[in-house]
CSV table of C-alpha atoms in Angstrom, one decimal:
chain,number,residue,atom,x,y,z
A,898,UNK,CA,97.6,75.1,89.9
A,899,UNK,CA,94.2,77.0,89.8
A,900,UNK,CA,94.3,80.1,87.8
A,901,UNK,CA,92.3,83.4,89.0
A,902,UNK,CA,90.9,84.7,85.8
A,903,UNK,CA,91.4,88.3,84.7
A,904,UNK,CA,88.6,90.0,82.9
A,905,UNK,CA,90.9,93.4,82.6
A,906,UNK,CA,93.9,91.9,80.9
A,907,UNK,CA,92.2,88.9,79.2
A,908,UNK,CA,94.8,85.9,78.7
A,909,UNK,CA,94.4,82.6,76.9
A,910,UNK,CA,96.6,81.0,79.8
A,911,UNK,CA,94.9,77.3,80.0
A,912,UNK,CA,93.4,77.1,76.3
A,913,UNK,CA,95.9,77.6,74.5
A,914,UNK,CA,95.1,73.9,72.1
A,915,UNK,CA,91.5,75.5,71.4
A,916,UNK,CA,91.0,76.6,67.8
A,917,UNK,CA,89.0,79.4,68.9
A,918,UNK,CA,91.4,80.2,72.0
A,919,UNK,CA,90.8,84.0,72.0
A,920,UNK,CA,86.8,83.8,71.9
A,921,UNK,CA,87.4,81.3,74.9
A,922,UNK,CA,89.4,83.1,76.9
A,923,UNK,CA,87.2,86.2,76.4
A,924,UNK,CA,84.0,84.3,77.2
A,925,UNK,CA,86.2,82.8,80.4
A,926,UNK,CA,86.9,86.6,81.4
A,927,UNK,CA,83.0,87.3,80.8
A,928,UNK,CA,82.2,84.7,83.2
A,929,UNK,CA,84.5,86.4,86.0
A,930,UNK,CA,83.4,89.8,85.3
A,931,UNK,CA,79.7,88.6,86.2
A,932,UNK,CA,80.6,87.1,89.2
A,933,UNK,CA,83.5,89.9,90.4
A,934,UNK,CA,80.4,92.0,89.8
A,935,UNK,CA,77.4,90.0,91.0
A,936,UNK,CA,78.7,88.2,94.0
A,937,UNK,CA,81.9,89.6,94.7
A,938,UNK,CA,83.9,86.5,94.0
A,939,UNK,CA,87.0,85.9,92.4
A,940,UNK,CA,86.9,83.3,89.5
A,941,UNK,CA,89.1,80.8,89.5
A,942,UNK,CA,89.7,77.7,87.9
A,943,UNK,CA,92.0,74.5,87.3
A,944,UNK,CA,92.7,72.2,84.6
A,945,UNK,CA,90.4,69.3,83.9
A,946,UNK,CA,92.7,66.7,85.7
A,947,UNK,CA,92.8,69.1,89.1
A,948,UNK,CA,89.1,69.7,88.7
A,949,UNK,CA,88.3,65.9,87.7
A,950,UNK,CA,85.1,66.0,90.2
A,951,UNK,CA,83.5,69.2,88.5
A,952,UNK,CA,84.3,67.6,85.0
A,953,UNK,CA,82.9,63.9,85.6
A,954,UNK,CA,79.5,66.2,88.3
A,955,UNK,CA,78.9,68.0,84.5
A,956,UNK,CA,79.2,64.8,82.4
A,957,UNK,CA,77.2,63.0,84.8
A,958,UNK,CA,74.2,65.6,84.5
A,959,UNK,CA,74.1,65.9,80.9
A,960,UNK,CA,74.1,62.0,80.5
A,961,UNK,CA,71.6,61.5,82.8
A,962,UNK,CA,69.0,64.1,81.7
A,963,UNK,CA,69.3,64.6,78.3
A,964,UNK,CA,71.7,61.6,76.8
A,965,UNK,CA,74.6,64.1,76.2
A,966,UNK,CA,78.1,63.4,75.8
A,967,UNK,CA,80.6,66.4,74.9
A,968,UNK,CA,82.8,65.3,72.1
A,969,UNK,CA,85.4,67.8,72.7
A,970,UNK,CA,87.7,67.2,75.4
A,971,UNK,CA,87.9,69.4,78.6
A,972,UNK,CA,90.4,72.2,79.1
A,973,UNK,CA,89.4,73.8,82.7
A,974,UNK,CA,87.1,73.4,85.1
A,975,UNK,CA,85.8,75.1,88.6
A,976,UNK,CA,82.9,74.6,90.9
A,977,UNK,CA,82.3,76.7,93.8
A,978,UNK,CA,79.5,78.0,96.2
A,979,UNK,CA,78.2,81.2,96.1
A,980,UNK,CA,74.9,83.1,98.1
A,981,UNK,CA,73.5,79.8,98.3
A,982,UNK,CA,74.6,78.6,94.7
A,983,UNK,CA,76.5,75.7,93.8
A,984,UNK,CA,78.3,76.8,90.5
A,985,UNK,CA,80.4,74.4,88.2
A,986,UNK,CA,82.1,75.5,84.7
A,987,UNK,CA,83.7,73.4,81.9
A,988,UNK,CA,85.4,75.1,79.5
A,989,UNK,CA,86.0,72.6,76.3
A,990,UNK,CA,88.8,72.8,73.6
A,991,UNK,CA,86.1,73.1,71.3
A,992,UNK,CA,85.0,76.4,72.8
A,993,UNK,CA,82.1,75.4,74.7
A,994,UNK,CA,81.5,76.2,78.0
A,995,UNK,CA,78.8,74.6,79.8
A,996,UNK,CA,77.9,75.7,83.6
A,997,UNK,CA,75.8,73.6,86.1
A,998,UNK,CA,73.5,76.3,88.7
A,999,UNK,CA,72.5,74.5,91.8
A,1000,UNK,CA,70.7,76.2,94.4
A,1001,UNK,CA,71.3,74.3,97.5
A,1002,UNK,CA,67.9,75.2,99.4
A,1003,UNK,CA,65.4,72.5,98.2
A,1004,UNK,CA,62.9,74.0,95.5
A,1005,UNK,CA,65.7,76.3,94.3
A,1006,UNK,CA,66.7,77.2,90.6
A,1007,UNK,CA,68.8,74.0,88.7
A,1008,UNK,CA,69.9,74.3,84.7
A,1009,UNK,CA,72.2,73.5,82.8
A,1010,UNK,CA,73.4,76.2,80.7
A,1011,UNK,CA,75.7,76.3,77.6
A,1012,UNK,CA,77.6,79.2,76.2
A,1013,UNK,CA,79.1,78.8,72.7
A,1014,UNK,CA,82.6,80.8,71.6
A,1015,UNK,CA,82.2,83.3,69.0
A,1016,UNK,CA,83.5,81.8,65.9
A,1017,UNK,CA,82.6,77.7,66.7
A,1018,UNK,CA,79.6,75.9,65.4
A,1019,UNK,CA,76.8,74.1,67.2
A,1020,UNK,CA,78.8,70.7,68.0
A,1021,UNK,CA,76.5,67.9,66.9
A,1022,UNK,CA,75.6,66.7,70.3
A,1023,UNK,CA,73.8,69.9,71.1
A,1024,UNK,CA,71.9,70.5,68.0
A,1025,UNK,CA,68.4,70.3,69.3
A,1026,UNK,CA,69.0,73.1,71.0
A,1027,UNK,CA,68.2,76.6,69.9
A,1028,UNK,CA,70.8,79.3,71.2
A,1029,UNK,CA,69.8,83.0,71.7
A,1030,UNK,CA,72.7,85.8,71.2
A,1031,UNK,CA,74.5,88.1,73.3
A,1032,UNK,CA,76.9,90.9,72.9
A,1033,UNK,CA,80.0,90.8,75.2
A,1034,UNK,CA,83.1,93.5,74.9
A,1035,UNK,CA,85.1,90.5,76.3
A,1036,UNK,CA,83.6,87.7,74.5
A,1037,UNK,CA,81.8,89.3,71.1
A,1038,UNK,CA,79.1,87.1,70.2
A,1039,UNK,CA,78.1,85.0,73.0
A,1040,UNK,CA,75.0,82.5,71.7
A,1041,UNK,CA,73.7,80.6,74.7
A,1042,UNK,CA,70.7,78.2,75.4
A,1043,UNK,CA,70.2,76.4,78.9
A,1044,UNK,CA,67.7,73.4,80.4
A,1045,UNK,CA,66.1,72.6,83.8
A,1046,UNK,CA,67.4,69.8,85.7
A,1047,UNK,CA,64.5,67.5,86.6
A,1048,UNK,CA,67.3,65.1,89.0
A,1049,UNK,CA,68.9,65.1,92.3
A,1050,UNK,CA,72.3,65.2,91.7
């Protein structure tokens, strides 16, 4: 049943299993406040097994381009189009959250980026990656790092 995401009243409704389920749920309500106040667009999202398509469009990606397999098994999951942007979001038990940007006009912006829960370390699989900080009043510390996608996906 997909969930609409409140960034007023945040709730851990969907993430409940994650050891860090607060700093999820807050980075989760982070995400929809940016696009409520970017784009105008009401975040939603399902579990992994409605959103099975987003999950396996992520995994594919990160396999593909940089050998990456998540350890931590998916929670929720939403792709959607917005102004011309293909958007899909895993959230992970682990506290991960990893977003795929695809412009659909050819020539157009493509990354990968990952945003890391306040309190969770670097899983393994992502430690070649450097991660910059960011203050949320949702989220707290938000450390994040991205790549370009070189493939057509």
């Amino acid at each position: 049943m997909p969930y609409v995401v409140d960034f007023v009243t945040v709730s851990t409704t969907g993430l409940e299993s994650s050891p860090v389920a607060e700093a999820l749920a807050g980075l989760r309500a982070n995400e929809a406040r940016y696009f409520r106040n970017k784009y105008d667009h009401e975040f939603t999202v399902g579990t992994a097994e409605e959103e099975a398509d987003a999950v396996a469009r992520v995994a594919r990606v990160l396999k593909e381009e940089r050998d990456i397999v998540i350890a931590s098994p998916a929670l929720e999951a939403t792709r959607f189009e917005v102004d011309g942007i293909d958007w899909t979001y895993v959230f992970y038990e682990s506290g991960l959250s990893v977003n795929l940007l695809w412009t659909i006009e050819d020539g157009g912006k493509r990354a990968v980026g990952f945003k890391l829960s306040d309190g969770m370390e670097v899983p393994e699989e992502l430690a070649a990656f450097k991660f910059a900080r960011q203050r949320s009043k949702l989220a707290g510390t938000i450390r994040g790092s991205y790549f370009v996608v070189k493939g057509e996906y």
